[in-house]
Each structure stands twice: as C-alpha cells, then as structure tokens.
Tab-separated table of C-alpha atoms in Angstrom:
chain	number	residue	atom	x	y	z
A	20	MET	CA	2.038	-16.438	-3.124
A	21	GLN	CA	-0.539	-13.787	-2.264
A	22	ARG	CA	-2.322	-12.137	-5.170
A	23	LEU	CA	-3.082	-8.450	-4.634
A	24	GLY	CA	-5.100	-6.045	-6.736
A	25	HIS	CA	-3.239	-2.811	-7.517
A	26	ARG	CA	-5.530	-0.119	-6.109
A	27	GLY	CA	-8.344	-2.634	-6.519
A	28	THR	CA	-9.081	-3.694	-10.102
A	29	PRO	CA	-8.202	-0.510	-12.032
A	30	ARG	CA	-8.760	-1.932	-15.519
A	31	THR	CA	-12.470	-2.380	-14.798
A	32	HIS	CA	-13.213	-0.027	-11.871
A	33	GLN	CA	-12.106	3.409	-10.690
A	34	GLU	CA	-8.900	2.862	-8.709
A	35	ASN	CA	-8.883	3.207	-4.924
A	36	THR	CA	-12.647	2.837	-4.622
A	37	LEU	CA	-14.829	0.468	-2.654
A	38	ALA	CA	-16.326	-0.833	-5.911
A	39	GLY	CA	-12.886	-1.838	-7.140
A	40	PHE	CA	-11.978	-3.406	-3.802
A	41	GLN	CA	-15.229	-5.359	-3.759
A	42	ASN	CA	-14.520	-6.616	-7.264
A	43	ALA	CA	-11.026	-7.727	-6.223
A	44	PHE	CA	-12.594	-9.701	-3.397
A	45	GLU	CA	-15.289	-11.231	-5.603
A	46	VAL	CA	-12.857	-12.439	-8.279
A	47	GLY	CA	-10.893	-14.266	-5.590
A	48	LEU	CA	-7.810	-12.136	-4.966
A	49	ASP	CA	-6.081	-12.461	-1.608
A	50	GLY	CA	-5.956	-8.739	-0.945
A	51	ILE	CA	-5.446	-5.255	-2.311
A	52	GLU	CA	-2.847	-2.526	-2.439
A	53	LEU	CA	-4.174	0.994	-1.864
A	54	ASP	CA	-2.999	4.554	-1.247
A	55	THR	CA	-3.918	6.837	1.634
A	56	GLN	CA	-3.131	10.416	2.645
A	57	PRO	CA	-4.534	13.049	5.011
A	58	THR	CA	-6.996	15.861	4.444
A	59	ARG	CA	-7.105	19.300	6.045
A	60	ASP	CA	-9.659	18.095	8.609
A	61	ASP	CA	-7.419	15.211	9.743
A	62	GLN	CA	-9.162	12.417	7.879
A	63	MET	CA	-7.428	9.780	5.749
A	64	VAL	CA	-8.749	9.403	2.204
A	65	LEU	CA	-7.884	6.849	-0.455
A	66	PHE	CA	-6.245	8.528	-3.438
A	67	HIS	CA	-2.928	8.075	-5.222
A	68	ASP	CA	-1.843	11.571	-6.258
A	69	GLU	CA	-1.284	14.530	-3.945
A	70	HIS	CA	-3.567	16.610	-6.152
A	71	LEU	CA	-7.076	15.985	-7.395
A	72	PRO	CA	-7.614	15.915	-11.179
A	73	ASP	CA	-8.586	19.603	-11.022
A	74	GLY	CA	-5.212	20.483	-9.458
A	75	ARG	CA	-6.298	21.116	-5.868
A	76	LEU	CA	-4.053	19.759	-3.132
A	77	ILE	CA	-5.770	17.049	-1.098
A	78	ALA	CA	-3.999	18.057	2.115
A	79	ALA	CA	-5.487	21.561	1.770
A	80	LEU	CA	-9.089	20.328	1.488
A	81	THR	CA	-11.677	18.843	3.804
A	82	VAL	CA	-13.333	15.520	3.043
A	83	GLN	CA	-16.561	17.349	2.265
A	84	GLU	CA	-14.787	19.588	-0.258
A	85	ILE	CA	-13.169	16.578	-1.928
A	86	GLN	CA	-16.293	14.434	-2.090
A	87	GLN	CA	-18.448	17.294	-3.319
A	88	ASP	CA	-16.705	17.073	-6.698
A	89	TYR	CA	-15.258	13.550	-6.453
A	90	PRO	CA	-17.843	11.487	-4.561
A	91	PHE	CA	-16.061	8.234	-5.410
A	92	VAL	CA	-13.116	9.107	-3.112
A	93	PRO	CA	-13.589	7.017	0.045
A	94	LEU	CA	-12.274	7.382	3.551
A	95	LEU	CA	-9.815	4.823	4.853
A	96	SER	CA	-12.299	4.202	7.653
A	97	ASP	CA	-14.873	3.166	5.006
A	98	LEU	CA	-12.461	0.528	3.743
A	99	LEU	CA	-11.702	-0.722	7.248
A	100	ASP	CA	-15.427	-1.073	7.941
A	101	TRP	CA	-15.855	-2.947	4.641
A	102	VAL	CA	-13.043	-5.411	5.338
A	103	ARG	CA	-14.110	-6.196	8.895
A	104	ASP	CA	-15.997	-9.350	7.875
A	105	LYS	CA	-13.185	-10.481	5.516
A	106	PRO	CA	-10.498	-11.509	8.031
A	107	GLN	CA	-8.293	-13.295	5.484
A	108	PHE	CA	-8.215	-10.360	3.036
A	109	LEU	CA	-4.859	-8.547	3.083
A	110	LEU	CA	-4.640	-4.754	3.021
A	111	ASN	CA	-1.338	-3.343	1.787
A	112	ILE	CA	-1.815	0.280	2.844
A	113	GLU	CA	0.646	2.622	1.164
A	114	LEU	CA	1.089	5.855	3.084
A	115	LYS	CA	1.769	8.610	0.566
A	116	ASN	CA	4.403	11.110	1.704
A	117	ASP	CA	6.873	13.026	-0.451
A	118	SER	CA	8.121	15.210	2.405
A	119	ASN	CA	10.488	14.461	5.271
A	120	VAL	CA	8.811	17.125	7.406
A	121	SER	CA	6.214	15.623	9.709
A	122	ASP	CA	2.622	16.789	9.294
A	123	GLY	CA	1.236	14.139	11.635
A	124	ARG	CA	-0.049	11.746	8.978
A	125	GLU	CA	1.724	8.769	10.542
A	126	LYS	CA	-0.049	9.305	13.868
A	127	LEU	CA	-3.369	9.816	12.103
A	128	LEU	CA	-2.933	6.485	10.354
A	129	VAL	CA	-1.829	4.553	13.437
A	130	ASP	CA	-4.599	6.026	15.600
A	131	LEU	CA	-7.228	5.162	12.996
A	132	LEU	CA	-6.001	1.595	12.603
A	133	LYS	CA	-5.905	1.097	16.362
A	134	LYS	CA	-9.436	2.460	16.686
A	135	GLN	CA	-10.703	0.034	14.054
A	136	GLY	CA	-9.058	-2.906	15.778
A	137	ILE	CA	-7.679	-4.464	12.594
A	138	HIS	CA	-4.056	-5.558	12.778
A	139	ASP	CA	-3.025	-8.952	11.474
A	140	GLN	CA	-4.273	-8.437	7.918
A	141	ILE	CA	-2.461	-5.124	7.387
A	142	VAL	CA	0.941	-4.227	5.954
A	143	ILE	CA	1.838	-0.523	5.972
A	144	SER	CA	4.182	0.400	3.129
A	145	SER	CA	5.810	3.608	1.962
A	146	PHE	CA	8.490	4.922	-0.349
A	147	ASN	CA	9.467	7.222	2.515
A	148	PRO	CA	11.605	5.416	5.121
A	149	ILE	CA	11.281	8.352	7.515
A	150	SER	CA	7.520	7.801	7.587
A	151	LEU	CA	8.091	4.121	8.318
A	152	GLY	CA	10.442	5.089	11.139
A	153	ARG	CA	7.831	7.377	12.655
A	154	ILE	CA	5.214	4.628	12.525
A	155	TYR	CA	7.627	2.225	14.197
A	156	ALA	CA	8.314	4.779	16.935
A	157	LEU	CA	4.575	5.232	17.506
A	158	ASP	CA	3.804	1.511	17.596
A	159	SER	CA	6.404	-1.121	16.761
A	160	SER	CA	3.791	-3.865	16.359
A	161	TRP	CA	2.754	-2.885	12.817
A	162	ARG	CA	4.125	-4.814	9.839
A	163	LEU	CA	6.110	-2.351	7.730
A	164	GLY	CA	7.138	-2.642	4.081
A	165	PHE	CA	9.646	-0.488	2.221
A	166	LEU	CA	8.714	0.438	-1.347
A	167	TYR	CA	11.454	1.197	-3.849
A	168	ASP	CA	12.269	1.226	-7.533
A	169	GLY	CA	15.267	3.389	-8.522
A	170	ASN	CA	18.818	3.858	-7.267
A	171	THR	CA	17.749	6.273	-4.541
A	172	GLY	CA	15.447	3.597	-3.180
A	173	LEU	CA	18.287	1.077	-3.175
A	174	GLU	CA	20.473	3.528	-1.242
A	175	TRP	CA	17.700	4.034	1.303
A	176	LEU	CA	17.222	0.287	1.520
A	177	ALA	CA	20.844	-0.171	2.573
A	178	LYS	CA	20.347	2.402	5.341
A	179	VAL	CA	16.858	1.407	6.450
A	180	GLY	CA	17.616	-2.293	6.476
A	181	LEU	CA	20.206	-1.733	9.191
A	182	HIS	CA	18.049	0.365	11.481
A	183	LEU	CA	14.384	-0.434	10.907
A	184	PRO	CA	12.863	-3.879	11.465
A	185	LEU	CA	10.989	-4.334	8.211
A	186	TYR	CA	8.393	-7.035	7.654
A	187	SER	CA	8.737	-6.861	3.877
A	188	LEU	CA	10.487	-5.329	0.879
A	189	HIS	CA	8.382	-4.020	-2.005
A	190	PRO	CA	10.609	-3.634	-5.072
A	191	HIS	CA	9.373	-2.783	-8.535
A	192	HIS	CA	9.415	-6.022	-10.520
A	193	SER	CA	12.302	-4.728	-12.666
A	194	LYS	CA	14.465	-4.686	-9.521
A	195	LEU	CA	13.558	-8.214	-8.498
A	196	SER	CA	15.881	-11.202	-8.693
A	197	GLU	CA	15.858	-14.714	-7.308
A	198	GLU	CA	18.940	-13.810	-5.291
A	199	LEU	CA	17.075	-10.928	-3.649
A	200	VAL	CA	14.167	-13.208	-2.751
A	201	LEU	CA	16.491	-15.803	-1.210
A	202	ASP	CA	18.436	-13.160	0.714
A	203	ALA	CA	15.251	-11.538	2.025
A	204	HIS	CA	13.892	-14.874	3.203
A	205	LYS	CA	17.183	-15.660	4.964
A	206	LYS	CA	16.712	-12.381	6.836
A	207	ASN	CA	13.095	-13.278	7.648
A	208	LYS	CA	11.656	-10.626	5.332
A	209	LYS	CA	8.937	-11.111	2.754
A	210	ILE	CA	8.922	-9.840	-0.826
A	211	PHE	CA	5.943	-8.088	-2.420
A	212	THR	CA	6.499	-6.855	-5.965
A	213	TRP	CA	4.571	-4.497	-8.265
A	214	THR	CA	2.993	-3.892	-10.787
A	215	VAL	CA	3.069	-7.234	-12.622
A	216	ASN	CA	0.661	-7.538	-15.552
A	217	ASP	CA	2.420	-10.339	-17.435
A	218	ARG	CA	1.469	-13.958	-16.753
A	219	ALA	CA	4.938	-15.313	-17.531
A	220	LEU	CA	6.466	-12.965	-14.959
A	221	VAL	CA	3.892	-14.002	-12.371
A	222	GLU	CA	4.838	-17.644	-12.886
A	223	GLN	CA	8.541	-16.827	-12.705
A	224	PHE	CA	8.079	-14.950	-9.446
A	225	ARG	CA	5.958	-17.770	-8.066
A	226	ALA	CA	8.811	-20.191	-8.837
A	227	TRP	CA	11.255	-17.881	-7.057
A	228	GLY	CA	9.098	-17.938	-3.925
A	229	VAL	CA	7.914	-14.311	-4.034
A	230	ASP	CA	5.427	-13.798	-1.198
A	231	GLY	CA	3.083	-11.366	-2.913
A	232	VAL	CA	2.472	-10.005	-6.415
A	233	ILE	CA	0.514	-6.814	-7.078
A	234	SER	CA	-1.255	-6.538	-10.432
A	235	ASP	CA	-3.744	-4.395	-12.344
A	236	VAL	CA	-5.123	-7.520	-14.018
A	237	PRO	CA	-6.547	-10.369	-11.907
A	238	GLU	CA	-6.494	-12.686	-14.921
A	239	VAL	CA	-2.663	-12.916	-14.838
A	240	PHE	CA	-2.989	-15.048	-11.714
C-alpha cells in the first residue's frame, strides 16, 4: 500500500508547497497528492481553490501577480524539478476543473509533463471525467485516475468506466468497500482513497488490499 501525503503534510506545513512536499519525503511517505490549475499566462500553479484567499480568480492572474502576494504558491514545474532525483516518489497530480468547456488546461499539463520527461511516477486524477478524456485523447500513455465522492460521481463512474481506460479509481473513503477493491483489481484497476486520518481505517484498508491511501497525517501510517 502506497502512503501519500494529502497536499504534502498540511497539519505542519502550508498545503501544496515545496516545504510540505519535502517534509512528506523526509518522513518516509511514498508520494504526495497535489492540486494544479492554470494561470492567465499559461503556467500551471499548485493551489487547491479556484480563488486566492483574497477572492481573486487564479485563472485571471499571472504567476507574478499571484506570487507577489502569495509567494509560497509554487509552479508545477518547480515540483517536477524537485522530484527529478526522487524516482520512486509518486506524484498524484489532481487537475482542478469545474467546467466542461475547454480552456486548454489539459494540453498545458500534458505538454509540461512531456517537457519534464517524468512519466512512470505520475498519476493524473480529476473529478472531471471530460478532462480525463481530453488528456487521454492528447496522449493515451498517461495513467489516469477518476476522483469521486457523491452520487453524481458514481453516475459518472458508470459512464466513464465503459469508455475511458482508467489506471485507478479514487473514491472518498466513505465510498470504499472491500467488494469495490476486489472488483477494481479484477478489472486491473488500482484503488487510491482519501482523506484517511484514522489509523484503524488505514489498517482496514491495508487488509482489503487498497493500493494507496492519502492522508493529512503521516503518523497514521
């Protein structure tokens, strides 16, 4: 079972920052989950929400404008440079996208990853199956994971599972069952679940054969 830090180690470090990622590596985690989205000047930054704490939309700002007030916000390229000498460290890159209208973020992500030459240690996940479909159309070699939690996600899963070759399913832990894990493995798909901060649950999921657990708290592992 792979142990992933949720946006790094957010209980001790600012989430989605190189300091948090470095801490996750130093405490012995197998990888990290992180969030990325585009800026106005076609860069990919690491940040969870569409808006900065002051309310400004990230997609409407340049990197310089973002980092002027929030210098801790890194570029995805910074992370890829950092992980280059850590070939066993898994990156679960969640592409943020609440719209079904294409703004080119999928191509930006794929082009950046290709340029960096990092492939085997990356899983690209998203709650948006249309984004996953666009990535697959651009380059079918990437490992794709479908994130879901509620009933809408389950409905999308039924549709996506038939048409998109997924590497992994990423259910919220409340949607996880041993039956789901067994069924996924029969279909040659892995299971990564989030956000698990209870040690008893971690041990239960380990016994079920869950492939990866994402947590805020490294100590639960």
